[in-house]
Short mmCIF file of C-alpha atoms in Angstrom, two decimals:
data_model
loop_
_atom_site.label_atom_id
_atom_site.label_comp_id
_atom_site.label_asym_id
_atom_site.label_seq_id
_atom_site.Cartn_x
_atom_site.Cartn_y
_atom_site.Cartn_z
CA MET A 1 14.74 -8.78 37.17
CA ASN A 2 14.14 -6.23 34.41
CA THR A 3 12.89 -3.06 36.09
CA GLN A 4 12.88 -0.97 32.90
CA LYS A 5 9.40 0.30 32.18
CA LYS A 6 8.03 0.07 28.69
CA LYS A 7 7.69 3.54 27.19
CA MET A 8 4.29 4.70 26.00
CA SER A 9 4.12 4.98 22.19
CA ILE A 10 3.71 8.37 20.53
CA THR A 11 0.40 7.15 19.08
CA MET A 12 -1.00 6.45 22.55
CA LYS A 13 0.29 9.79 23.85
CA ILE A 14 -1.41 11.65 21.01
CA PHE A 15 -4.63 9.69 21.55
CA LEU A 16 -4.59 10.53 25.26
CA GLY A 17 -3.98 14.16 24.34
CA LEU A 18 -7.09 14.05 22.16
CA ILE A 19 -9.22 12.58 24.97
CA VAL A 20 -7.99 14.99 27.66
CA GLY A 21 -8.41 17.95 25.31
CA VAL A 22 -12.02 17.01 24.55
CA LEU A 23 -12.81 16.56 28.26
CA ILE A 24 -11.31 19.96 29.09
CA GLY A 25 -13.30 21.53 26.27
CA ILE A 26 -16.54 20.04 27.62
CA PHE A 27 -16.15 20.65 31.37
CA ALA A 28 -13.85 23.67 31.67
CA PRO A 29 -16.15 26.47 30.35
CA GLY A 30 -17.67 28.36 33.29
CA ARG A 31 -15.74 26.27 35.81
CA ALA A 32 -12.09 26.61 34.87
CA ASP A 33 -11.80 29.12 32.06
CA TRP A 34 -8.15 29.60 32.94
CA MET A 35 -7.50 26.09 31.62
CA LEU A 36 -8.89 27.08 28.23
CA ASN A 37 -6.77 30.23 28.23
CA VAL A 38 -3.65 28.21 29.01
CA ALA A 39 -4.56 25.61 26.37
CA ASP A 40 -5.14 28.32 23.79
CA LEU A 41 -1.76 29.89 24.62
CA PHE A 42 0.22 26.66 24.35
CA GLY A 43 -1.79 25.52 21.32
CA SER A 44 -0.89 28.74 19.51
CA ILE A 45 2.78 28.35 20.44
CA TYR A 46 2.77 24.77 19.16
CA MET A 47 1.17 25.71 15.83
CA HIS A 48 3.51 28.70 15.38
CA ALA A 49 6.52 26.48 16.08
CA LEU A 50 5.34 24.04 13.41
CA CYS A 51 4.51 26.73 10.87
CA MET A 52 7.82 28.51 11.50
CA VAL A 53 9.78 26.06 9.34
CA ILE A 54 7.09 24.37 7.21
CA TYR A 55 7.59 26.39 4.03
CA PRO A 56 11.41 26.59 4.04
CA MET A 57 11.52 22.90 5.03
CA VAL A 58 9.18 21.93 2.18
CA PHE A 59 11.26 23.96 -0.27
CA CYS A 60 14.57 22.44 0.88
CA SER A 61 13.06 18.95 1.10
CA ILE A 62 11.78 19.05 -2.49
CA VAL A 63 15.00 20.49 -3.89
CA ASP A 64 17.02 17.94 -1.91
CA GLY A 65 14.72 15.14 -3.07
CA ILE A 66 14.99 16.15 -6.73
CA CYS A 67 18.77 16.48 -6.53
CA SER A 68 19.09 13.13 -4.75
CA VAL A 69 17.10 11.45 -7.52
CA GLY A 70 19.83 12.53 -9.89
CA SER A 71 17.59 12.44 -12.94
CA VAL A 72 15.07 14.93 -14.28
CA SER A 73 13.14 12.10 -15.91
CA THR A 74 12.83 10.20 -12.60
CA THR A 75 11.59 13.33 -10.84
CA GLY A 76 9.02 13.82 -13.57
CA LYS A 77 7.90 10.20 -13.28
CA ILE A 78 7.35 10.48 -9.50
CA GLY A 79 5.45 13.77 -9.78
CA GLY A 80 3.47 12.64 -12.81
CA LYS A 81 2.39 9.34 -11.29
CA ALA A 82 1.44 11.12 -8.06
CA LEU A 83 -0.73 13.57 -10.02
CA VAL A 84 -2.49 10.68 -11.81
CA TYR A 85 -3.03 8.91 -8.48
CA PHE A 86 -4.52 12.01 -6.81
CA THR A 87 -6.76 12.66 -9.83
CA VAL A 88 -8.18 9.13 -9.77
CA THR A 89 -8.82 9.06 -5.99
CA THR A 90 -10.37 12.55 -6.08
CA ALA A 91 -12.69 11.39 -8.86
CA LEU A 92 -13.75 8.43 -6.70
CA ALA A 93 -14.31 10.74 -3.72
CA SER A 94 -16.35 13.17 -5.84
CA PHE A 95 -18.52 10.32 -7.10
CA ALA A 96 -19.13 9.15 -3.52
CA GLY A 97 -19.95 12.72 -2.51
CA LEU A 98 -22.51 13.02 -5.29
CA ILE A 99 -24.28 9.72 -4.62
CA VAL A 100 -24.20 8.90 -0.89
CA PRO A 101 -25.85 12.08 0.55
CA ARG A 102 -28.74 11.69 -1.90
CA ILE A 103 -29.24 8.03 -1.06
CA ILE A 104 -29.47 8.67 2.69
CA GLY A 105 -31.48 11.92 2.31
CA LEU A 106 -28.97 13.89 4.34
CA GLY A 107 -30.50 16.93 6.04
CA LYS A 108 -34.15 16.14 5.24
CA GLY A 109 -36.44 16.89 8.17
CA VAL A 110 -33.79 19.01 9.90
CA VAL A 111 -34.75 22.51 11.04
CA ILE A 112 -31.94 25.00 11.54
CA GLU A 113 -31.83 28.64 12.55
CA MET A 114 -30.03 31.03 10.24
CA ALA A 115 -27.13 33.09 11.50
CA GLU A 116 -25.41 35.75 9.43
CA ALA A 117 -21.68 35.57 8.97
CA ASP A 118 -19.40 38.09 7.33
CA VAL A 119 -17.05 35.80 5.44
CA ALA A 120 -15.54 36.68 2.10
CA ALA A 121 -15.98 34.00 -0.52
CA THR A 122 -12.94 32.77 -2.39
CA GLN A 123 -12.85 34.29 -5.85
CA PHE A 124 -13.46 31.69 -8.52
CA VAL A 125 -10.93 32.37 -11.26
CA SER A 126 -10.54 30.88 -14.70
CA MET A 127 -8.25 27.95 -15.38
CA LEU A 128 -6.00 30.35 -17.32
CA ASP A 129 -5.58 32.57 -14.24
CA THR A 130 -4.96 29.53 -12.05
CA VAL A 131 -2.17 28.34 -14.33
CA LYS A 132 -0.77 31.86 -14.63
CA ASN A 133 -0.48 32.16 -10.85
CA LEU A 134 1.42 28.90 -10.47
CA ILE A 135 4.78 30.60 -11.01
CA PRO A 136 5.54 33.20 -8.31
CA SER A 137 6.59 36.60 -9.60
CA ASN A 138 8.12 37.14 -6.18
CA PRO A 139 9.26 33.90 -4.46
CA VAL A 140 9.88 35.74 -1.18
CA GLU A 141 6.27 36.92 -1.20
CA ALA A 142 5.12 33.33 -1.84
CA PHE A 143 6.93 32.20 1.32
CA ALA A 144 5.69 35.19 3.34
CA GLU A 145 2.04 34.69 2.33
CA GLY A 146 2.17 30.92 2.75
CA ASN A 147 1.27 30.16 -0.86
CA MET A 148 2.19 26.49 -0.78
CA LEU A 149 1.50 25.85 -4.47
CA GLN A 150 3.88 28.62 -5.55
CA VAL A 151 6.50 27.41 -3.08
CA LEU A 152 6.17 23.91 -4.55
CA VAL A 153 6.52 25.16 -8.13
CA PHE A 154 9.51 27.34 -7.22
CA ALA A 155 11.17 24.39 -5.47
CA VAL A 156 10.62 22.14 -8.49
CA ILE A 157 12.07 24.80 -10.81
CA VAL A 158 15.16 25.21 -8.61
CA GLY A 159 15.64 21.46 -8.16
CA VAL A 160 15.24 20.56 -11.84
CA THR A 161 17.50 23.46 -12.88
CA ALA A 162 20.14 22.32 -10.38
CA LEU A 163 20.05 18.87 -11.99
CA ALA A 164 20.39 20.39 -15.45
CA VAL A 165 23.33 22.60 -14.41
CA GLY A 166 25.12 19.64 -12.88
CA GLU A 167 28.42 19.97 -11.04
CA LYS A 168 28.41 23.78 -10.96
CA ALA A 169 25.19 23.73 -8.92
CA LYS A 170 26.61 21.35 -6.30
CA PRO A 171 27.71 24.08 -3.80
CA ALA A 172 24.20 25.58 -3.75
CA ALA A 173 22.65 22.11 -3.52
CA ASP A 174 24.91 21.28 -0.57
CA VAL A 175 23.75 24.43 1.25
CA ILE A 176 20.11 23.47 0.70
CA VAL A 177 20.82 19.94 1.98
CA SER A 178 22.40 21.43 5.12
CA LEU A 179 19.46 23.77 5.65
CA ASN A 180 17.08 20.84 5.22
CA GLU A 181 18.90 18.95 7.98
CA ILE A 182 18.63 21.99 10.27
CA PHE A 183 14.90 22.40 9.64
CA MET A 184 14.28 18.68 10.13
CA LYS A 185 16.11 18.80 13.46
CA ILE A 186 13.94 21.73 14.59
CA ILE A 187 10.82 19.86 13.54
CA THR A 188 11.99 16.71 15.33
CA VAL A 189 12.27 18.65 18.59
CA VAL A 190 8.89 20.34 18.09
CA MET A 191 7.24 16.98 17.35
CA GLN A 192 8.17 15.75 20.82
CA PHE A 193 5.46 18.11 22.08
CA THR A 194 2.79 16.81 19.67
CA PRO A 195 0.59 15.15 22.37
CA LEU A 196 0.49 18.42 24.35
CA GLY A 197 -0.03 20.40 21.14
CA VAL A 198 -2.99 18.24 20.11
CA LEU A 199 -4.52 18.58 23.58
CA CYS A 200 -4.15 22.36 23.58
CA THR A 201 -5.50 22.87 20.05
CA ILE A 202 -8.59 20.69 20.54
CA ALA A 203 -9.76 21.92 23.96
CA PRO A 204 -10.70 25.49 22.84
CA VAL A 205 -12.39 24.08 19.72
CA VAL A 206 -14.73 21.84 21.73
CA ALA A 207 -15.43 24.66 24.21
CA ALA A 208 -16.25 27.13 21.43
CA ASN A 209 -18.58 24.80 19.51
CA GLY A 210 -20.59 23.65 22.48
CA ILE A 211 -22.54 20.42 22.93
CA ASP A 212 -25.83 21.84 21.61
CA THR A 213 -24.32 22.78 18.28
CA VAL A 214 -22.73 19.36 17.89
CA ILE A 215 -25.97 17.56 18.78
CA SER A 216 -28.02 19.65 16.31
CA LEU A 217 -25.74 18.53 13.48
CA ILE A 218 -25.01 15.00 14.69
CA GLN A 219 -26.71 13.38 11.69
CA ALA A 220 -24.52 15.20 9.19
CA LEU A 221 -21.35 14.78 11.23
CA ALA A 222 -21.92 11.07 11.82
CA ALA A 223 -22.69 10.41 8.15
CA LEU A 224 -19.71 12.49 7.11
CA TYR A 225 -17.27 10.64 9.35
CA ILE A 226 -18.60 7.25 8.30
CA ALA A 227 -18.13 8.25 4.66
CA PHE A 228 -14.62 9.56 5.39
CA PHE A 229 -13.28 6.44 6.97
CA VAL A 230 -15.15 3.90 4.85
CA PHE A 231 -13.62 5.66 1.84
CA ALA A 232 -10.16 5.60 3.47
CA PHE A 233 -10.26 1.92 4.41
CA LEU A 234 -11.80 0.72 1.14
CA VAL A 235 -9.87 2.90 -1.31
CA TYR A 236 -6.51 3.44 0.41
CA GLY A 237 -6.48 0.03 2.09
CA GLY A 238 -7.49 -1.56 -1.21
CA ILE A 239 -4.69 0.21 -3.09
CA VAL A 240 -2.10 -0.94 -0.54
CA LYS A 241 -3.40 -4.53 -0.64
CA LEU A 242 -3.58 -4.50 -4.44
CA LYS A 243 0.18 -3.96 -4.62
CA GLY A 244 1.04 -6.70 -2.14
CA GLY A 245 1.08 -4.63 1.03
CA SER A 246 -0.68 -5.18 4.35
CA PRO A 247 -3.44 -2.63 5.07
CA VAL A 248 -3.17 -3.43 8.81
CA ARG A 249 0.57 -2.74 8.81
CA PHE A 250 0.06 0.40 6.72
CA PHE A 251 -2.59 1.96 8.97
CA ARG A 252 -0.67 1.01 12.13
CA ALA A 253 2.55 2.61 10.86
CA ILE A 254 0.95 5.91 9.81
CA MET A 255 -1.38 6.28 12.82
CA PRO A 256 0.76 8.97 14.55
CA ALA A 257 0.56 11.18 11.45
CA ALA A 258 -3.19 10.52 11.08
CA LEU A 259 -3.90 11.46 14.70
CA ASN A 260 -1.71 14.57 14.44
CA ALA A 261 -3.62 15.65 11.34
CA PHE A 262 -6.91 14.95 13.13
CA GLY A 263 -5.91 17.06 16.12
CA THR A 264 -4.25 19.99 14.34
CA CYS A 265 -6.42 20.18 11.19
CA SER A 266 -3.26 20.93 9.24
CA SER A 267 -1.94 18.67 6.50
CA SER A 268 1.02 21.02 6.00
CA ALA A 269 1.98 20.89 9.67
CA THR A 270 1.75 17.09 9.55
CA ILE A 271 4.25 16.71 6.68
CA PRO A 272 7.29 16.15 8.97
CA LEU A 273 5.53 13.44 10.97
CA SER A 274 4.10 11.87 7.81
CA LYS A 275 7.60 11.76 6.35
CA LYS A 276 8.93 10.07 9.48
CA CYS A 277 6.12 7.48 9.53
CA ALA A 278 6.55 6.75 5.83
CA GLU A 279 10.33 6.36 5.88
CA GLU A 280 10.84 4.72 9.27
CA GLY A 281 7.58 2.80 9.62
CA LEU A 282 7.03 1.70 6.02
CA GLY A 283 10.51 1.95 4.52
CA ILE A 284 9.43 4.35 1.76
CA SER A 285 12.25 6.05 -0.13
CA ASN A 286 13.09 9.65 0.75
CA LYS A 287 13.08 10.38 -2.99
CA ILE A 288 9.35 9.63 -3.05
CA THR A 289 8.30 11.21 0.27
CA SER A 290 10.14 14.46 -0.49
CA ILE A 291 8.00 14.98 -3.59
CA VAL A 292 4.72 13.16 -2.92
CA LEU A 293 3.92 14.38 0.63
CA PRO A 294 4.27 18.16 0.03
CA LEU A 295 2.48 17.76 -3.31
CA GLY A 296 -0.34 15.80 -1.67
CA ALA A 297 -0.70 18.36 1.14
CA THR A 298 -1.40 20.96 -1.54
CA ILE A 299 -3.52 19.24 -4.19
CA ASN A 300 -4.98 16.06 -2.63
CA MET A 301 -8.64 16.99 -2.14
CA ASP A 302 -10.28 13.58 -1.67
CA ALA A 303 -11.85 14.25 1.74
CA VAL A 304 -12.57 17.91 0.94
CA SER A 305 -14.69 16.82 -2.03
CA ILE A 306 -16.67 14.52 0.26
CA LEU A 307 -16.94 17.21 2.96
CA MET A 308 -18.21 19.94 0.63
CA SER A 309 -20.79 17.76 -1.10
CA PHE A 310 -22.10 16.38 2.22
CA MET A 311 -22.42 19.77 3.90
CA ILE A 312 -23.94 21.52 0.88
CA THR A 313 -26.47 18.68 0.50
CA PHE A 314 -27.28 18.87 4.23
CA PHE A 315 -27.86 22.63 4.20
CA ALA A 316 -29.76 22.50 0.91
CA ASN A 317 -32.22 19.94 2.27
CA ALA A 318 -32.51 21.73 5.63
CA CYS A 319 -33.25 25.04 3.84
CA ASN A 320 -35.49 23.48 1.17
CA VAL A 321 -33.15 24.52 -1.65
CA GLU A 322 -33.11 22.27 -4.71
CA VAL A 323 -29.58 21.34 -5.79
CA GLY A 324 -29.70 19.12 -8.85
CA PHE A 325 -27.17 16.46 -9.79
CA SER A 326 -25.62 18.60 -12.54
CA LEU A 327 -25.32 21.63 -10.27
CA MET A 328 -23.62 19.54 -7.59
CA ALA A 329 -21.17 18.28 -10.21
CA VAL A 330 -20.35 21.91 -11.05
CA VAL A 331 -19.93 22.65 -7.34
CA LEU A 332 -17.46 19.79 -6.94
CA LEU A 333 -15.50 20.82 -10.03
CA SER A 334 -15.39 24.37 -8.68
CA ASN A 335 -14.20 23.00 -5.35
CA VAL A 336 -11.19 21.36 -6.99
CA LEU A 337 -10.13 24.66 -8.56
CA LEU A 338 -10.81 26.64 -5.38
CA SER A 339 -8.87 24.17 -3.27
CA ILE A 340 -5.70 24.17 -5.37
CA GLY A 341 -3.13 26.25 -3.55
CA THR A 342 -5.22 26.67 -0.41
CA PRO A 343 -2.85 26.39 2.58
CA GLY A 344 -3.27 23.12 4.47
CA VAL A 345 -4.02 24.92 7.71
CA PRO A 346 -7.02 25.04 10.09
CA GLY A 347 -9.96 27.00 8.66
CA GLY A 348 -8.73 26.81 5.08
CA ALA A 349 -12.07 25.42 3.86
CA ILE A 350 -14.30 28.23 5.20
CA ALA A 351 -13.77 30.71 2.36
CA SER A 352 -14.09 27.93 -0.22
CA PHE A 353 -17.39 26.81 1.32
CA ALA A 354 -18.67 30.40 1.11
CA ALA A 355 -18.02 30.44 -2.64
CA LEU A 356 -19.51 26.98 -3.18
CA ALA A 357 -22.60 27.77 -1.10
CA ALA A 358 -23.19 30.85 -3.28
CA ILE A 359 -22.85 28.73 -6.44
CA ALA A 360 -25.39 26.26 -5.02
CA GLY A 361 -27.79 29.11 -4.16
CA LEU A 362 -27.82 28.55 -0.39
CA PRO A 363 -28.82 31.41 1.93
CA ALA A 364 -25.95 33.44 3.41
CA GLY A 365 -27.02 32.46 6.93
CA VAL A 366 -25.72 28.91 6.54
CA MET A 367 -22.19 30.25 6.86
CA GLY A 368 -22.64 31.02 10.56
CA ILE A 369 -23.68 27.42 11.23
CA TYR A 370 -21.00 25.92 9.05
CA ILE A 371 -18.28 27.95 10.77
CA SER A 372 -19.41 26.60 14.15
CA VAL A 373 -18.70 23.03 13.04
CA ASN A 374 -15.99 23.65 10.46
CA THR A 375 -13.19 22.43 12.68
CA LEU A 376 -15.09 19.27 13.60
CA CYS A 377 -15.49 18.56 9.89
CA ASP A 378 -11.98 19.67 9.03
CA MET A 379 -10.42 17.31 11.58
CA GLY A 380 -11.72 14.21 9.79
CA ALA A 381 -11.08 15.63 6.31
CA THR A 382 -7.46 16.50 7.10
CA CYS A 383 -6.89 13.08 8.63
CA VAL A 384 -8.21 11.30 5.53
CA ASN A 385 -6.27 13.56 3.16
CA VAL A 386 -3.04 12.72 4.99
CA LEU A 387 -3.91 9.01 4.78
CA GLY A 388 -4.32 9.48 1.03
CA ASP A 389 -0.93 11.20 0.72
CA LEU A 390 0.76 8.32 2.55
CA ALA A 391 -1.12 5.68 0.54
CA CYS A 392 0.14 7.37 -2.63
CA ALA A 393 3.72 7.27 -1.32
CA GLU A 394 3.33 3.58 -0.43
CA TYR A 395 1.84 2.82 -3.85
CA LEU A 396 4.65 4.56 -5.75
CA ASN A 397 7.29 2.97 -3.51
CA ARG A 398 5.97 -0.48 -4.49
CA THR A 399 5.47 0.21 -8.18
CA MET A 400 8.43 2.40 -9.15
CA LYS A 401 12.02 1.32 -9.66
CA LEU A 402 14.24 4.20 -8.61
CA ASP A 403 17.82 4.61 -9.68
#
């Protein structure tokens, strides 16, 4: 008789972590505050452990990926096609964000109380300044400040240059490959604690937001989440099916990464798990994942475009502020520029929303309300963005012939 017990899958463990974390967040305040303190402690440790190696791992992974491709032209093809893919899907998301909230009258009839919030808006810079800041004048500072876009550009420069130099660059490339293996091993160990990490990061969030706040914004949150996942299943599932893949197999294989992104609100922190799901679950080439996933974590703004348009429409209607179609289009275009280079970490959208709300002419008090539900919104947005990154990797893996 076989007495060996079937092990619980990582997906189920993460899902259970989500459920337990939510329950603790609801029932612990006032009864067992020590549980929230412990959860906050371990949640912080988990996030710090992930963030500890994210930027050096991304750098080494990209350089390793470029060098393993063995051709500058192939690297350019992967990056170029990924950029086109992200541009098209972001355009679709922006269109949905412009149309859907207006059709359903999101926020009409809602009465909200204003609350002031001292949050600095992200500075909206010109396209020239954005391009100028792509190349880091001090790469060490880019790593220290967590400027993912500059880290990406620096990694691409190093990787492409190593290819151009050829044999003489091999010793340096070998060191980077070794470092990448070390960082991946660290991440692999940390990821074993993902279910506990998700539990501990969600519990304080639910406790801090409170049931009343969630109920008062349930219309916006429900509509937002429906839009998120309908977009994901129709667009990403459609892209996978279009190229001969199985949407069911795709979503099943990447579910651990999606749930991790949902729980941690960090697309950057989810890169290692996304890479594992893509390569082991879907058989996607490392040459593609090493370039597409870090790039997507930085510039893929599909769900953020939907989030910003939904929340601005909601607050505009609730505050009786007229936001015309053309102004909303400007807001979404501004959002794309503001979002480029924003670290894929929890809370990254708050400063951007402050700038966009000012552009739309919303009262400053909406920031206090938005902050109270930001994480609830960010959870779904991060999850969908990660799904988009993986769908892009799957698409390129099926359409590109790599050497």
